[in-house]
Amino acid sequence: MPRTRKCFGWPRFNSDIVRCLPLELKAPSFKISKIQRSMSSDKNYITLVYEYIEEGENDETVVGDVDRFFWLAGFGHTISPPAKNWKSGMLVDLADIVHVGGYGWKKQLYKPRTADMILIE
C-alpha cells in the first residue's frame, strides 16, 4: 500500500478562534444561490487536520504506482486529476478520486492512468 497523508482527526474548535485569526487566514465570505455563506463567530466548527506535505518532485514511477493502487482498489478519477494535487509523489487531495458509483464517478473515466496523464500542468 502506498504512503498516504496522515489524518490527525476531526477536532472541534471554538468560534473564538475565528475572531482571533488574522484577516488573511480567515475563510472568505461568499454567496451561493443567493445565500451568503460565512463562518459565524457564535458557532463551533469541526475541521479535518491532515499531515503537511512539503512541495517536492513527483517521481512518475511513484505517481503511476500510487494511482494504479487506487484504481485496483476500486477508485476512479473525477473529471481530470490536476498535477497540483500531487506533492513528492503523494496524492494530497483525496477529493481527486472517487469510489465506484460515488458522486462524480463516471464509467468512462474509470480506467488506469499513466503518470504523464496525471501530472499534466
mmCIF file with all atom_site columns, C-alpha atoms in Angstrom:
data_model
loop_
_atom_site.group_PDB
_atom_site.id
_atom_site.type_symbol
_atom_site.label_atom_id
_atom_site.label_alt_id
_atom_site.label_comp_id
_atom_site.label_asym_id
_atom_site.label_entity_id
_atom_site.label_seq_id
_atom_site.pdbx_PDB_ins_code
_atom_site.Cartn_x
_atom_site.Cartn_y
_atom_site.Cartn_z
_atom_site.occupancy
_atom_site.B_iso_or_equiv
_atom_site.pdbx_formal_charge
_atom_site.auth_seq_id
_atom_site.auth_comp_id
_atom_site.auth_asym_id
_atom_site.auth_atom_id
_atom_site.pdbx_PDB_model_num
ATOM 1   C CA . MET A 1 1   ? 0.000   0.000  0.000   1.00 0.00 ? 1   MET A CA 1
ATOM 2   C CA . PRO A 1 2   ? 1.431   3.404  -0.910  1.00 0.00 ? 2   PRO A CA 1
ATOM 3   C CA . ARG A 1 3   ? 2.066   6.045  1.698   1.00 0.00 ? 3   ARG A CA 1
ATOM 4   C CA . THR A 1 4   ? -0.792  8.498  2.076   1.00 0.00 ? 4   THR A CA 1
ATOM 5   C CA . ARG A 1 5   ? -1.144  11.641 4.124   1.00 0.00 ? 5   ARG A CA 1
ATOM 6   C CA . LYS A 1 6   ? -1.873  11.016 7.777   1.00 0.00 ? 6   LYS A CA 1
ATOM 7   C CA . CYS A 1 7   ? -5.176  12.294 9.112   1.00 0.00 ? 7   CYS A CA 1
ATOM 8   C CA . PHE A 1 8   ? -4.877  13.540 12.678  1.00 0.00 ? 8   PHE A CA 1
ATOM 9   C CA . GLY A 1 9   ? -8.610  13.621 13.253  1.00 0.00 ? 9   GLY A CA 1
ATOM 10  C CA . TRP A 1 10  ? -11.667 15.799 13.290  1.00 0.00 ? 10  TRP A CA 1
ATOM 11  C CA . PRO A 1 11  ? -11.132 18.266 16.141  1.00 0.00 ? 11  PRO A CA 1
ATOM 12  C CA . ARG A 1 12  ? -13.769 20.777 17.121  1.00 0.00 ? 12  ARG A CA 1
ATOM 13  C CA . PHE A 1 13  ? -12.807 24.378 17.534  1.00 0.00 ? 13  PHE A CA 1
ATOM 14  C CA . ASN A 1 14  ? -14.481 27.229 19.279  1.00 0.00 ? 14  ASN A CA 1
ATOM 15  C CA . SER A 1 15  ? -15.630 30.214 17.263  1.00 0.00 ? 15  SER A CA 1
ATOM 16  C CA . ASP A 1 16  ? -13.425 32.454 19.420  1.00 0.00 ? 16  ASP A CA 1
ATOM 17  C CA . ILE A 1 17  ? -10.516 31.148 17.344  1.00 0.00 ? 17  ILE A CA 1
ATOM 18  C CA . VAL A 1 18  ? -12.135 32.538 14.186  1.00 0.00 ? 18  VAL A CA 1
ATOM 19  C CA . ARG A 1 19  ? -12.341 36.007 15.719  1.00 0.00 ? 19  ARG A CA 1
ATOM 20  C CA . CYS A 1 20  ? -8.652  35.936 16.692  1.00 0.00 ? 20  CYS A CA 1
ATOM 21  C CA . LEU A 1 21  ? -7.310  34.904 13.300  1.00 0.00 ? 21  LEU A CA 1
ATOM 22  C CA . PRO A 1 22  ? -5.511  37.448 11.127  1.00 0.00 ? 22  PRO A CA 1
ATOM 23  C CA . LEU A 1 23  ? -7.694  38.558 8.220   1.00 0.00 ? 23  LEU A CA 1
ATOM 24  C CA . GLU A 1 24  ? -5.586  36.695 5.618   1.00 0.00 ? 24  GLU A CA 1
ATOM 25  C CA . LEU A 1 25  ? -6.227  33.382 7.435   1.00 0.00 ? 25  LEU A CA 1
ATOM 26  C CA . LYS A 1 26  ? -9.983  33.766 7.812   1.00 0.00 ? 26  LYS A CA 1
ATOM 27  C CA . ALA A 1 27  ? -12.270 31.872 5.481   1.00 0.00 ? 27  ALA A CA 1
ATOM 28  C CA . PRO A 1 28  ? -13.770 34.262 2.936   1.00 0.00 ? 28  PRO A CA 1
ATOM 29  C CA . SER A 1 29  ? -17.470 35.009 2.840   1.00 0.00 ? 29  SER A CA 1
ATOM 30  C CA . PHE A 1 30  ? -19.201 34.109 -0.420  1.00 0.00 ? 30  PHE A CA 1
ATOM 31  C CA . LYS A 1 31  ? -22.662 33.821 -1.928  1.00 0.00 ? 31  LYS A CA 1
ATOM 32  C CA . ILE A 1 32  ? -24.164 30.571 -3.272  1.00 0.00 ? 32  ILE A CA 1
ATOM 33  C CA . SER A 1 33  ? -27.631 30.619 -4.815  1.00 0.00 ? 33  SER A CA 1
ATOM 34  C CA . LYS A 1 34  ? -28.447 33.988 -3.233  1.00 0.00 ? 34  LYS A CA 1
ATOM 35  C CA . ILE A 1 35  ? -27.389 32.766 0.228   1.00 0.00 ? 35  ILE A CA 1
ATOM 36  C CA . GLN A 1 36  ? -24.445 34.449 1.921   1.00 0.00 ? 36  GLN A CA 1
ATOM 37  C CA . ARG A 1 37  ? -22.066 31.851 3.397   1.00 0.00 ? 37  ARG A CA 1
ATOM 38  C CA . SER A 1 38  ? -19.539 32.715 6.083   1.00 0.00 ? 38  SER A CA 1
ATOM 39  C CA . MET A 1 39  ? -18.110 31.470 9.359   1.00 0.00 ? 39  MET A CA 1
ATOM 40  C CA . SER A 1 40  ? -20.091 32.822 12.243  1.00 0.00 ? 40  SER A CA 1
ATOM 41  C CA . SER A 1 41  ? -18.369 33.970 15.408  1.00 0.00 ? 41  SER A CA 1
ATOM 42  C CA . ASP A 1 42  ? -21.122 32.454 17.574  1.00 0.00 ? 42  ASP A CA 1
ATOM 43  C CA . LYS A 1 43  ? -20.848 28.822 16.399  1.00 0.00 ? 43  LYS A CA 1
ATOM 44  C CA . ASN A 1 44  ? -18.487 25.926 16.881  1.00 0.00 ? 44  ASN A CA 1
ATOM 45  C CA . TYR A 1 45  ? -16.948 24.064 13.941  1.00 0.00 ? 45  TYR A CA 1
ATOM 46  C CA . ILE A 1 46  ? -15.368 20.734 13.092  1.00 0.00 ? 46  ILE A CA 1
ATOM 47  C CA . THR A 1 47  ? -12.244 20.626 10.947  1.00 0.00 ? 47  THR A CA 1
ATOM 48  C CA . LEU A 1 48  ? -10.098 17.944 9.350   1.00 0.00 ? 48  LEU A CA 1
ATOM 49  C CA . VAL A 1 49  ? -6.409  18.049 10.223  1.00 0.00 ? 49  VAL A CA 1
ATOM 50  C CA . TYR A 1 50  ? -4.002  16.367 7.813   1.00 0.00 ? 50  TYR A CA 1
ATOM 51  C CA . GLU A 1 51  ? -0.253  15.984 7.743   1.00 0.00 ? 51  GLU A CA 1
ATOM 52  C CA . TYR A 1 52  ? 1.523   18.797 5.892   1.00 0.00 ? 52  TYR A CA 1
ATOM 53  C CA . ILE A 1 53  ? 3.412   17.541 2.832   1.00 0.00 ? 53  ILE A CA 1
ATOM 54  C CA . GLU A 1 54  ? 6.288   19.648 1.529   1.00 0.00 ? 54  GLU A CA 1
ATOM 55  C CA . GLU A 1 55  ? 6.415   20.583 -2.134  1.00 0.00 ? 55  GLU A CA 1
ATOM 56  C CA . GLY A 1 56  ? 8.695   18.143 -3.883  1.00 0.00 ? 56  GLY A CA 1
ATOM 57  C CA . GLU A 1 57  ? 9.471   16.396 -7.116  1.00 0.00 ? 57  GLU A CA 1
ATOM 58  C CA . ASN A 1 58  ? 6.831   13.970 -8.366  1.00 0.00 ? 58  ASN A CA 1
ATOM 59  C CA . ASP A 1 59  ? 8.566   10.784 -9.442  1.00 0.00 ? 59  ASP A CA 1
ATOM 60  C CA . GLU A 1 60  ? 6.483   9.481  -12.360 1.00 0.00 ? 60  GLU A CA 1
ATOM 61  C CA . THR A 1 61  ? 7.022   5.859  -11.335 1.00 0.00 ? 61  THR A CA 1
ATOM 62  C CA . VAL A 1 62  ? 5.748   6.538  -7.814  1.00 0.00 ? 62  VAL A CA 1
ATOM 63  C CA . VAL A 1 63  ? 2.743   8.548  -9.056  1.00 0.00 ? 63  VAL A CA 1
ATOM 64  C CA . GLY A 1 64  ? 1.878   5.772  -11.517 1.00 0.00 ? 64  GLY A CA 1
ATOM 65  C CA . ASP A 1 65  ? 2.159   3.099  -8.803  1.00 0.00 ? 65  ASP A CA 1
ATOM 66  C CA . VAL A 1 66  ? 0.006   5.086  -6.352  1.00 0.00 ? 66  VAL A CA 1
ATOM 67  C CA . ASP A 1 67  ? -2.638  5.742  -8.988  1.00 0.00 ? 67  ASP A CA 1
ATOM 68  C CA . ARG A 1 68  ? -2.670  2.072  -10.039 1.00 0.00 ? 68  ARG A CA 1
ATOM 69  C CA . PHE A 1 69  ? -3.125  1.028  -6.395  1.00 0.00 ? 69  PHE A CA 1
ATOM 70  C CA . PHE A 1 70  ? -6.177  3.295  -6.012  1.00 0.00 ? 70  PHE A CA 1
ATOM 71  C CA . TRP A 1 71  ? -7.583  2.085  -9.350  1.00 0.00 ? 71  TRP A CA 1
ATOM 72  C CA . LEU A 1 72  ? -7.178  -1.588 -8.356  1.00 0.00 ? 72  LEU A CA 1
ATOM 73  C CA . ALA A 1 73  ? -8.852  -0.777 -5.029  1.00 0.00 ? 73  ALA A CA 1
ATOM 74  C CA . GLY A 1 74  ? -11.894 0.464  -6.971  1.00 0.00 ? 74  GLY A CA 1
ATOM 75  C CA . PHE A 1 75  ? -11.332 4.209  -7.097  1.00 0.00 ? 75  PHE A CA 1
ATOM 76  C CA . GLY A 1 76  ? -11.627 6.289  -10.225 1.00 0.00 ? 76  GLY A CA 1
ATOM 77  C CA . HIS A 1 77  ? -10.819 9.887  -11.024 1.00 0.00 ? 77  HIS A CA 1
ATOM 78  C CA . THR A 1 78  ? -13.154 12.802 -11.141 1.00 0.00 ? 78  THR A CA 1
ATOM 79  C CA . ILE A 1 79  ? -13.045 14.862 -14.359 1.00 0.00 ? 79  ILE A CA 1
ATOM 80  C CA . SER A 1 80  ? -9.286  15.355 -14.519 1.00 0.00 ? 80  SER A CA 1
ATOM 81  C CA . PRO A 1 81  ? -6.662  14.905 -11.852 1.00 0.00 ? 81  PRO A CA 1
ATOM 82  C CA . PRO A 1 82  ? -4.644  18.129 -11.670 1.00 0.00 ? 82  PRO A CA 1
ATOM 83  C CA . ALA A 1 83  ? -0.908  17.842 -11.060 1.00 0.00 ? 83  ALA A CA 1
ATOM 84  C CA . LYS A 1 84  ? -1.206  20.303 -8.167  1.00 0.00 ? 84  LYS A CA 1
ATOM 85  C CA . ASN A 1 85  ? -2.940  17.548 -6.157  1.00 0.00 ? 85  ASN A CA 1
ATOM 86  C CA . TRP A 1 86  ? 0.344   15.609 -6.046  1.00 0.00 ? 86  TRP A CA 1
ATOM 87  C CA . LYS A 1 87  ? 3.350   16.565 -3.905  1.00 0.00 ? 87  LYS A CA 1
ATOM 88  C CA . SER A 1 88  ? 6.506   14.488 -3.549  1.00 0.00 ? 88  SER A CA 1
ATOM 89  C CA . GLY A 1 89  ? 4.789   11.562 -5.276  1.00 0.00 ? 89  GLY A CA 1
ATOM 90  C CA . MET A 1 90  ? 1.850   11.614 -2.855  1.00 0.00 ? 90  MET A CA 1
ATOM 91  C CA . LEU A 1 91  ? -1.794  12.347 -3.646  1.00 0.00 ? 91  LEU A CA 1
ATOM 92  C CA . VAL A 1 92  ? -2.594  15.168 -1.218  1.00 0.00 ? 92  VAL A CA 1
ATOM 93  C CA . ASP A 1 93  ? -6.155  15.929 -2.302  1.00 0.00 ? 93  ASP A CA 1
ATOM 94  C CA . LEU A 1 94  ? -8.189  12.769 -1.861  1.00 0.00 ? 94  LEU A CA 1
ATOM 95  C CA . ALA A 1 95  ? -11.222 14.510 -3.386  1.00 0.00 ? 95  ALA A CA 1
ATOM 96  C CA . ASP A 1 96  ? -9.442  13.829 -6.666  1.00 0.00 ? 96  ASP A CA 1
ATOM 97  C CA . ILE A 1 97  ? -10.515 10.176 -6.507  1.00 0.00 ? 97  ILE A CA 1
ATOM 98  C CA . VAL A 1 98  ? -13.977 8.743  -6.028  1.00 0.00 ? 98  VAL A CA 1
ATOM 99  C CA . HIS A 1 99  ? -15.274 5.280  -5.195  1.00 0.00 ? 99  HIS A CA 1
ATOM 100 C CA . VAL A 1 100 ? -17.236 3.347  -7.800  1.00 0.00 ? 100 VAL A CA 1
ATOM 101 C CA . GLY A 1 101 ? -20.720 4.835  -8.061  1.00 0.00 ? 101 GLY A CA 1
ATOM 102 C CA . GLY A 1 102 ? -19.829 7.775  -5.798  1.00 0.00 ? 102 GLY A CA 1
ATOM 103 C CA . TYR A 1 103 ? -20.586 11.418 -6.532  1.00 0.00 ? 103 TYR A CA 1
ATOM 104 C CA . GLY A 1 104 ? -18.613 12.455 -9.613  1.00 0.00 ? 104 GLY A CA 1
ATOM 105 C CA . TRP A 1 105 ? -17.793 8.868  -10.646 1.00 0.00 ? 105 TRP A CA 1
ATOM 106 C CA . LYS A 1 106 ? -18.185 8.261  -14.372 1.00 0.00 ? 106 LYS A CA 1
ATOM 107 C CA . LYS A 1 107 ? -17.860 4.866  -16.054 1.00 0.00 ? 107 LYS A CA 1
ATOM 108 C CA . GLN A 1 108 ? -15.918 6.321  -18.989 1.00 0.00 ? 108 GLN A CA 1
ATOM 109 C CA . LEU A 1 109 ? -13.323 7.785  -16.589 1.00 0.00 ? 109 LEU A CA 1
ATOM 110 C CA . TYR A 1 110 ? -12.829 4.532  -14.659 1.00 0.00 ? 110 TYR A CA 1
ATOM 111 C CA . LYS A 1 111 ? -9.540  3.366  -16.075 1.00 0.00 ? 111 LYS A CA 1
ATOM 112 C CA . PRO A 1 112 ? -5.904  3.331  -15.062 1.00 0.00 ? 112 PRO A CA 1
ATOM 113 C CA . ARG A 1 113 ? -3.983  6.491  -15.842 1.00 0.00 ? 113 ARG A CA 1
ATOM 114 C CA . THR A 1 114 ? -0.346  6.960  -16.613 1.00 0.00 ? 114 THR A CA 1
ATOM 115 C CA . ALA A 1 115 ? 1.731   9.416  -14.612 1.00 0.00 ? 115 ALA A CA 1
ATOM 116 C CA . ASP A 1 116 ? 2.127   11.688 -17.641 1.00 0.00 ? 116 ASP A CA 1
ATOM 117 C CA . MET A 1 117 ? -1.698  11.887 -17.899 1.00 0.00 ? 117 MET A CA 1
ATOM 118 C CA . ILE A 1 118 ? -1.936  12.770 -14.191 1.00 0.00 ? 118 ILE A CA 1
ATOM 119 C CA . LEU A 1 119 ? 0.931   15.249 -13.979 1.00 0.00 ? 119 LEU A CA 1
ATOM 120 C CA . ILE A 1 120 ? -0.241  17.500 -16.817 1.00 0.00 ? 120 ILE A CA 1
ATOM 121 C CA . GLU A 1 121 ? 0.036   21.127 -15.724 1.00 0.00 ? 121 GLU A CA 1
#
